[in-house]
Short mmCIF file of C-alpha atoms in Angstrom, two decimals:
data_model
loop_
_atom_site.label_atom_id
_atom_site.label_comp_id
_atom_site.label_asym_id
_atom_site.label_seq_id
_atom_site.Cartn_x
_atom_site.Cartn_y
_atom_site.Cartn_z
CA UNK A 24 -58.67 -7.52 82.13
CA UNK A 25 -55.49 -5.75 81.28
CA UNK A 26 -54.60 -4.06 78.21
CA UNK A 27 -52.23 -6.91 77.05
CA UNK A 28 -55.07 -9.42 78.05
CA UNK A 29 -57.53 -7.73 76.16
CA UNK A 30 -55.28 -7.21 72.83
CA UNK A 31 -54.52 -11.24 73.59
CA UNK A 32 -58.34 -12.03 73.35
CA UNK A 33 -59.04 -10.08 70.23
CA UNK A 34 -58.64 -11.85 67.19
CA UNK A 35 -56.43 -11.16 64.53
CA UNK A 36 -57.06 -10.93 60.94
CA UNK A 37 -54.69 -10.89 58.08
CA UNK A 38 -55.40 -9.49 54.95
CA UNK A 39 -52.89 -10.73 51.74
CA UNK A 40 -51.64 -9.45 48.84
CA UNK A 41 -53.12 -6.14 48.85
CA UNK A 42 -50.73 -5.13 46.17
CA UNK A 43 -52.56 -1.70 45.34
CA UNK A 44 -52.47 -1.05 49.31
CA UNK A 45 -56.23 -0.20 48.28
CA UNK A 46 -57.93 -2.80 50.98
CA UNK A 47 -59.05 -0.80 53.65
CA UNK A 48 -60.26 2.04 51.34
CA UNK A 49 -62.52 -0.48 49.59
CA UNK A 50 -64.74 -1.20 52.33
CA UNK A 51 -65.84 0.09 56.21
CA UNK A 52 -63.52 -1.65 58.22
CA UNK A 53 -64.34 0.25 61.45
CA UNK A 54 -66.67 -2.18 63.01
CA UNK A 55 -64.23 -5.23 62.23
CA UNK A 56 -61.34 -2.83 64.09
CA UNK A 57 -63.44 -2.28 67.08
CA UNK A 58 -63.37 -6.01 67.83
CA UNK A 59 -60.14 -7.42 66.22
CA UNK A 60 -56.47 -6.53 65.28
CA UNK A 61 -56.31 -5.89 61.21
CA UNK A 62 -52.98 -6.46 59.42
CA UNK A 63 -52.41 -6.00 55.87
CA UNK A 64 -49.73 -7.33 53.79
CA UNK A 65 -48.56 -5.77 50.42
CA UNK A 66 -46.14 -8.14 49.39
CA UNK A 67 -46.38 -11.64 48.10
CA UNK A 68 -44.48 -14.18 50.15
CA UNK A 69 -43.87 -17.29 48.07
CA UNK A 70 -41.46 -19.28 50.54
CA UNK A 71 -43.52 -21.81 52.55
CA UNK A 72 -41.57 -21.45 55.82
CA UNK A 73 -41.65 -17.47 55.83
CA UNK A 74 -45.69 -17.79 54.78
CA UNK A 75 -46.50 -20.04 57.80
CA UNK A 76 -44.40 -17.88 60.14
CA UNK A 77 -46.37 -14.90 58.95
CA UNK A 78 -49.79 -16.32 59.32
CA UNK A 79 -49.11 -18.62 62.64
CA UNK A 80 -50.33 -15.67 64.79
CA UNK A 81 -53.65 -15.00 62.85
CA UNK A 82 -57.16 -16.20 63.48
CA UNK A 83 -58.69 -15.09 60.20
CA UNK A 84 -56.99 -14.76 56.92
CA UNK A 85 -58.46 -12.82 53.92
CA UNK A 86 -57.04 -13.98 50.58
CA UNK A 87 -57.58 -12.24 46.97
CA UNK A 88 -58.54 -14.91 44.78
CA UNK A 89 -55.58 -17.55 44.00
CA UNK A 90 -52.65 -14.86 44.91
CA UNK A 91 -51.51 -16.83 47.86
CA UNK A 92 -52.51 -20.55 47.78
CA UNK A 93 -53.30 -22.22 51.20
CA UNK A 94 -52.53 -26.13 50.40
CA UNK A 95 -52.86 -28.80 53.39
CA UNK A 96 -48.91 -28.48 53.98
CA UNK A 97 -49.53 -25.13 54.91
CA UNK A 98 -53.00 -25.07 56.80
CA UNK A 99 -51.78 -27.93 58.99
CA UNK A 100 -49.10 -24.97 60.07
CA UNK A 101 -52.13 -22.60 61.36
CA UNK A 102 -53.00 -23.57 64.82
CA UNK A 103 -55.08 -20.40 65.32
CA UNK A 104 -56.71 -20.33 61.95
CA UNK A 105 -60.52 -20.24 61.93
CA UNK A 106 -61.65 -18.48 59.13
CA UNK A 107 -60.46 -17.89 55.51
CA UNK A 108 -62.29 -15.26 53.72
CA UNK A 109 -61.60 -15.93 49.61
CA UNK A 110 -62.46 -13.25 47.26
CA UNK A 111 -64.91 -14.46 44.55
CA UNK A 112 -67.06 -17.26 44.53
CA UNK A 113 -64.50 -20.40 44.30
CA UNK A 114 -60.70 -20.75 44.81
CA UNK A 115 -59.24 -23.77 43.79
CA UNK A 116 -55.63 -23.01 45.59
CA UNK A 117 -57.19 -23.67 48.85
CA UNK A 118 -57.08 -27.40 50.07
CA UNK A 119 -61.01 -27.43 51.31
CA UNK A 120 -60.37 -31.39 52.55
CA UNK A 121 -57.81 -29.93 54.65
CA UNK A 122 -59.79 -26.94 56.12
CA UNK A 123 -63.03 -28.86 56.74
CA UNK A 124 -60.93 -31.59 58.55
CA UNK A 125 -59.48 -28.70 60.69
CA UNK A 126 -62.96 -27.11 61.15
CA UNK A 127 -61.93 -23.89 59.71
CA UNK A 128 -64.97 -22.42 57.56
CA UNK A 129 -63.56 -20.89 54.41
CA UNK A 130 -66.43 -17.77 53.12
CA UNK A 131 -66.67 -16.76 49.77
CA UNK A 132 -67.43 -13.33 48.40
CA UNK A 133 -69.81 -11.86 45.52
CA UNK A 134 -68.30 -11.31 42.42
CA UNK A 135 -68.58 -9.17 39.31
CA UNK A 136 -67.27 -10.42 35.84
CA UNK A 137 -67.33 -7.13 33.90
CA UNK A 138 -64.27 -6.06 34.59
CA UNK A 139 -62.49 -9.43 33.14
CA UNK A 140 -65.31 -8.99 29.93
CA UNK A 141 -63.80 -5.52 29.34
CA UNK A 142 -59.74 -6.79 29.92
CA UNK A 143 -60.61 -9.41 27.39
CA UNK A 144 -61.16 -6.78 24.72
CA UNK A 145 -58.87 -4.73 25.69
CA UNK A 146 -56.29 -7.49 25.18
CA UNK A 147 -57.69 -8.46 21.95
CA UNK A 148 -57.74 -4.93 20.52
CA UNK A 149 -54.20 -4.54 21.81
CA UNK A 150 -53.13 -7.41 20.44
CA UNK A 151 -54.55 -6.94 17.07
CA UNK A 152 -53.75 -3.25 16.80
CA UNK A 153 -50.20 -3.50 18.53
CA UNK A 154 -51.20 -0.88 21.10
CA UNK A 155 -48.35 -1.45 23.64
CA UNK A 156 -45.49 -1.48 21.06
CA UNK A 157 -46.63 1.11 19.04
CA UNK A 158 -46.94 2.99 22.32
CA UNK A 159 -43.24 1.88 23.40
CA UNK A 160 -42.46 3.19 19.84
CA UNK A 161 -43.39 6.53 20.32
CA UNK A 162 -42.26 7.08 23.78
CA UNK A 163 -38.75 5.96 22.17
CA UNK A 164 -38.77 8.67 19.68
CA UNK A 165 -40.07 6.48 17.10
CA UNK A 166 -43.20 6.82 14.77
CA UNK A 167 -45.11 3.74 13.19
CA UNK A 168 -43.70 0.09 13.00
CA UNK A 169 -46.44 -2.20 13.07
CA UNK A 170 -49.09 -3.09 10.66
CA UNK A 171 -52.46 -4.18 12.59
CA UNK A 172 -55.43 -6.25 11.50
CA UNK A 173 -59.06 -5.39 11.68
CA UNK A 174 -61.74 -7.52 13.45
CA UNK A 175 -64.62 -6.77 11.21
CA UNK A 176 -65.28 -9.89 9.31
CA UNK A 177 -62.63 -12.00 11.46
CA UNK A 178 -63.84 -15.20 13.22
CA UNK A 179 -63.71 -15.21 16.89
CA UNK A 180 -63.29 -18.51 18.76
CA UNK A 181 -64.53 -18.55 22.16
CA UNK A 182 -63.70 -21.83 24.61
CA UNK A 183 -66.41 -21.47 27.00
CA UNK A 184 -69.57 -19.84 27.23
CA UNK A 185 -70.08 -18.90 30.72
CA UNK A 186 -70.72 -15.46 32.32
CA UNK A 187 -67.41 -13.98 30.94
CA UNK A 188 -67.44 -15.96 27.50
CA UNK A 189 -70.84 -15.40 26.67
CA UNK A 190 -70.23 -11.56 27.03
CA UNK A 191 -67.08 -11.78 25.03
CA UNK A 192 -69.07 -13.74 22.75
CA UNK A 193 -72.12 -11.14 22.44
CA UNK A 194 -69.70 -8.13 21.89
CA UNK A 195 -67.67 -10.05 19.13
CA UNK A 196 -70.91 -9.67 17.28
CA UNK A 197 -70.93 -5.95 17.71
CA UNK A 198 -67.28 -5.96 16.13
CA UNK A 199 -68.80 -7.44 13.22
CA UNK A 200 -67.16 -10.83 13.89
CA UNK A 201 -68.27 -14.58 12.85
CA UNK A 202 -68.60 -15.96 16.44
CA UNK A 203 -67.81 -19.83 16.89
CA UNK A 204 -67.84 -21.48 20.18
CA UNK A 205 -66.80 -24.92 22.08
CA UNK A 206 -66.82 -26.62 25.46
CA UNK A 207 -67.57 -30.01 26.51
CA UNK A 208 -71.02 -29.50 27.55
CA UNK A 209 -72.38 -26.62 25.15
CA UNK A 210 -75.47 -26.68 23.76
CA UNK A 211 -76.54 -24.98 20.44
CA UNK A 212 -79.12 -23.33 22.12
CA UNK A 213 -76.96 -21.59 24.73
CA UNK A 214 -74.43 -20.47 21.72
CA UNK A 215 -77.40 -19.14 19.91
CA UNK A 216 -78.59 -17.22 22.65
CA UNK A 217 -74.96 -15.19 22.53
CA UNK A 218 -75.15 -14.84 18.81
CA UNK A 219 -72.63 -17.62 18.61
CA UNK A 220 -72.55 -21.07 16.81
CA UNK A 221 -71.35 -24.40 18.16
CA UNK A 222 -69.04 -26.38 16.56
CA UNK A 223 -66.56 -29.01 17.12
CA UNK A 224 -63.13 -28.13 18.96
CA UNK A 225 -60.76 -28.78 15.97
CA UNK A 226 -63.29 -26.63 13.61
CA UNK A 227 -63.10 -24.23 16.34
CA UNK A 228 -59.01 -24.09 16.42
CA UNK A 229 -58.52 -24.39 12.70
CA UNK A 230 -61.01 -21.32 11.81
CA UNK A 231 -60.69 -18.87 14.78
CA UNK A 232 -58.69 -15.46 14.03
CA UNK A 233 -59.00 -14.97 17.58
CA UNK A 234 -59.17 -17.65 20.33
CA UNK A 235 -60.10 -16.75 23.51
CA UNK A 236 -60.35 -19.23 26.56
CA UNK A 237 -63.14 -18.72 29.19
CA UNK A 238 -62.99 -22.16 31.02
CA UNK A 239 -62.69 -22.92 34.64
CA UNK A 240 -59.57 -24.83 35.41
CA UNK A 241 -60.33 -28.57 36.15
CA UNK A 242 -58.68 -31.90 35.83
CA UNK A 243 -60.26 -32.09 32.35
CA UNK A 244 -59.36 -28.56 31.40
CA UNK A 245 -55.53 -28.55 32.47
CA UNK A 246 -53.55 -28.65 29.28
CA UNK A 247 -56.49 -28.36 27.10
CA UNK A 248 -54.30 -26.49 24.70
CA UNK A 249 -51.32 -28.39 23.92
CA UNK A 250 -48.81 -28.63 21.12
CA UNK A 251 -51.69 -30.68 18.89
CA UNK A 252 -53.98 -28.00 19.20
CA UNK A 253 -51.97 -24.98 18.76
CA UNK A 254 -50.73 -26.55 15.60
CA UNK A 255 -54.36 -26.73 14.04
CA UNK A 256 -54.80 -23.00 14.63
CA UNK A 257 -53.66 -20.50 11.89
CA UNK A 258 -50.54 -19.09 11.63
CA UNK A 259 -52.18 -15.67 11.91
CA UNK A 260 -54.13 -16.49 14.73
CA UNK A 261 -54.16 -14.53 18.09
CA UNK A 262 -54.42 -16.62 21.45
CA UNK A 263 -56.02 -14.57 24.09
CA UNK A 264 -56.11 -16.24 27.90
CA UNK A 265 -57.55 -14.46 30.59
CA UNK A 266 -58.90 -17.51 32.38
CA UNK A 267 -56.22 -19.38 33.95
CA UNK A 268 -52.54 -20.07 32.68
CA UNK A 269 -52.53 -24.01 32.91
CA UNK A 270 -55.37 -24.55 30.43
CA UNK A 271 -52.57 -23.90 27.97
CA UNK A 272 -49.57 -26.19 27.99
CA UNK A 273 -47.04 -23.28 28.57
CA UNK A 274 -44.03 -24.94 26.86
CA UNK A 275 -45.75 -25.36 23.82
CA UNK A 276 -47.10 -21.91 23.46
CA UNK A 277 -43.44 -20.36 24.06
CA UNK A 278 -42.25 -22.97 21.38
CA UNK A 279 -45.18 -21.74 18.89
CA UNK A 280 -44.53 -18.15 19.19
CA UNK A 281 -40.45 -18.44 19.03
CA UNK A 282 -41.02 -20.09 15.76
CA UNK A 283 -43.61 -17.91 14.61
CA UNK A 284 -46.17 -20.60 14.26
CA UNK A 285 -49.04 -17.62 15.95
CA UNK A 286 -49.61 -14.18 15.08
CA UNK A 287 -49.38 -13.80 18.83
CA UNK A 288 -50.67 -14.41 22.40
CA UNK A 289 -52.15 -11.65 24.78
CA UNK A 290 -51.97 -13.39 28.30
CA UNK A 291 -53.45 -12.13 31.70
CA UNK A 292 -52.46 -15.44 33.58
CA UNK A 293 -49.67 -17.83 33.97
CA UNK A 294 -48.67 -21.07 35.18
CA UNK A 295 -46.82 -19.41 38.06
CA UNK A 296 -47.76 -15.88 39.53
CA UNK A 297 -46.26 -13.43 39.81
CA UNK A 298 -44.46 -14.50 36.80
CA UNK A 299 -40.59 -14.96 37.27
CA UNK A 300 -38.65 -12.15 36.14
CA UNK A 301 -36.42 -13.96 33.41
CA UNK A 302 -39.95 -15.73 31.73
CA UNK A 303 -40.02 -15.71 27.94
CA UNK A 304 -43.18 -14.00 28.20
CA UNK A 305 -41.89 -11.12 29.67
CA UNK A 306 -39.55 -10.93 26.41
CA UNK A 307 -41.11 -12.55 23.31
CA UNK A 308 -41.90 -9.59 20.95
CA UNK A 309 -45.18 -11.48 19.72
CA UNK A 310 -46.50 -11.46 23.43
CA UNK A 311 -48.64 -9.10 25.50
CA UNK A 312 -48.77 -9.79 29.04
CA UNK A 313 -50.65 -8.20 31.85
CA UNK A 314 -50.03 -9.13 35.43
CA UNK A 315 -53.41 -10.85 35.89
CA UNK A 316 -55.43 -7.69 36.49
CA UNK A 317 -59.01 -9.01 34.91
CA UNK A 318 -60.75 -8.68 38.42
CA UNK A 319 -58.52 -5.67 39.41
CA UNK A 320 -61.18 -2.91 39.24
CA UNK A 321 -62.52 -0.39 41.71
CA UNK A 322 -66.08 -2.19 41.61
CA UNK A 323 -65.14 -5.63 41.99
CA UNK A 324 -62.89 -4.65 44.82
CA UNK A 325 -65.38 -2.85 46.71
CA UNK A 326 -67.24 -6.02 46.22
CA UNK A 327 -64.74 -8.16 47.55
CA UNK A 328 -63.77 -6.20 50.65
CA UNK A 329 -67.12 -5.27 51.32
CA UNK A 330 -68.48 -8.74 51.48
CA UNK A 331 -65.24 -10.11 53.29
CA UNK A 332 -66.36 -7.44 55.98
CA UNK A 333 -69.62 -8.61 56.03
CA UNK A 334 -68.34 -12.37 56.68
CA UNK A 335 -65.83 -11.43 59.27
CA UNK A 336 -68.49 -9.92 61.20
CA UNK A 337 -71.20 -12.64 60.80
CA UNK A 338 -68.68 -14.99 61.74
CA UNK A 339 -67.75 -13.10 64.85
CA UNK A 340 -70.84 -12.85 65.64
CA UNK A 341 -72.01 -16.47 65.16
CA UNK A 342 -74.54 -15.43 62.63
CA UNK A 343 -74.69 -17.20 58.94
CA UNK A 344 -72.66 -16.15 56.49
CA UNK A 345 -73.71 -13.39 53.68
CA UNK A 346 -72.47 -16.62 51.27
CA UNK A 347 -72.62 -20.21 51.62
CA UNK A 348 -69.46 -21.44 52.68
CA UNK A 349 -66.87 -23.39 50.56
CA UNK A 350 -66.91 -27.22 50.69
CA UNK A 351 -64.92 -30.19 49.49
CA UNK A 352 -66.87 -31.72 46.63
CA UNK A 353 -67.46 -35.59 46.82
#
């Protein structure tokens, strides 16, 4: 076989949205590179035609969480695609029915929620104490400009007590906060296990000094916090969302913040990502926004890319995947 024929026969792998240029440093890709061609893309392509053209030559695509959605319209334009490695345990932006119909395997990876728990508390503390704006004032040559708020004795409202919400609640007790919790299937026993008290949604909204969201995005949680729910909250409340943007109705939140009906919002997730340049969340003075970095940490990336390597090698060798493939529900 000639060198050109050998190159053509080797699987081609695309690693997408490597914003920090660290994908090849977070795991040992040498075994993959011996049997496949690996291309890393550091930019984000939103245009459907450009993205389809970029991915058409590849047999395997590695996506970082939901940065690049893979809807049916795109999947059907990728004739060579055989394997998608999606970092994390689930990915709502991949059309699993479309991949199943095409016989494309979707392999998840392991995950650690520690980094998102820590970022949530970073957002809470920074939002309550105006850390970002006070840092900006100092850099601009000014001195103190805002009065911060303490958390001890305040009420923490937690929407969702899964792995992340439960740990956020437990740490809330360490700050001396009263912790209330609600979700549609939450039990009193689960709430008590992490030091929280189960209350109704309306009570949670009305009493929370800090409302933090830790729910999976689904048909029943999309738009869960809208204009009516925001109106029930204290004008002095801080809303924190490090889960998924569409759980909160964006237009309603922007209106509440502009009109001073909320103390502020600390957000790591948005309806559209990357956040458009002219978006109000970039300029509203009572918004602290970070670019979806809850999971962007060294230990998490080592899990993501280490498991991606293992999944690719298992797939190419015809062995079982390290984690069960994702399949459509129902």
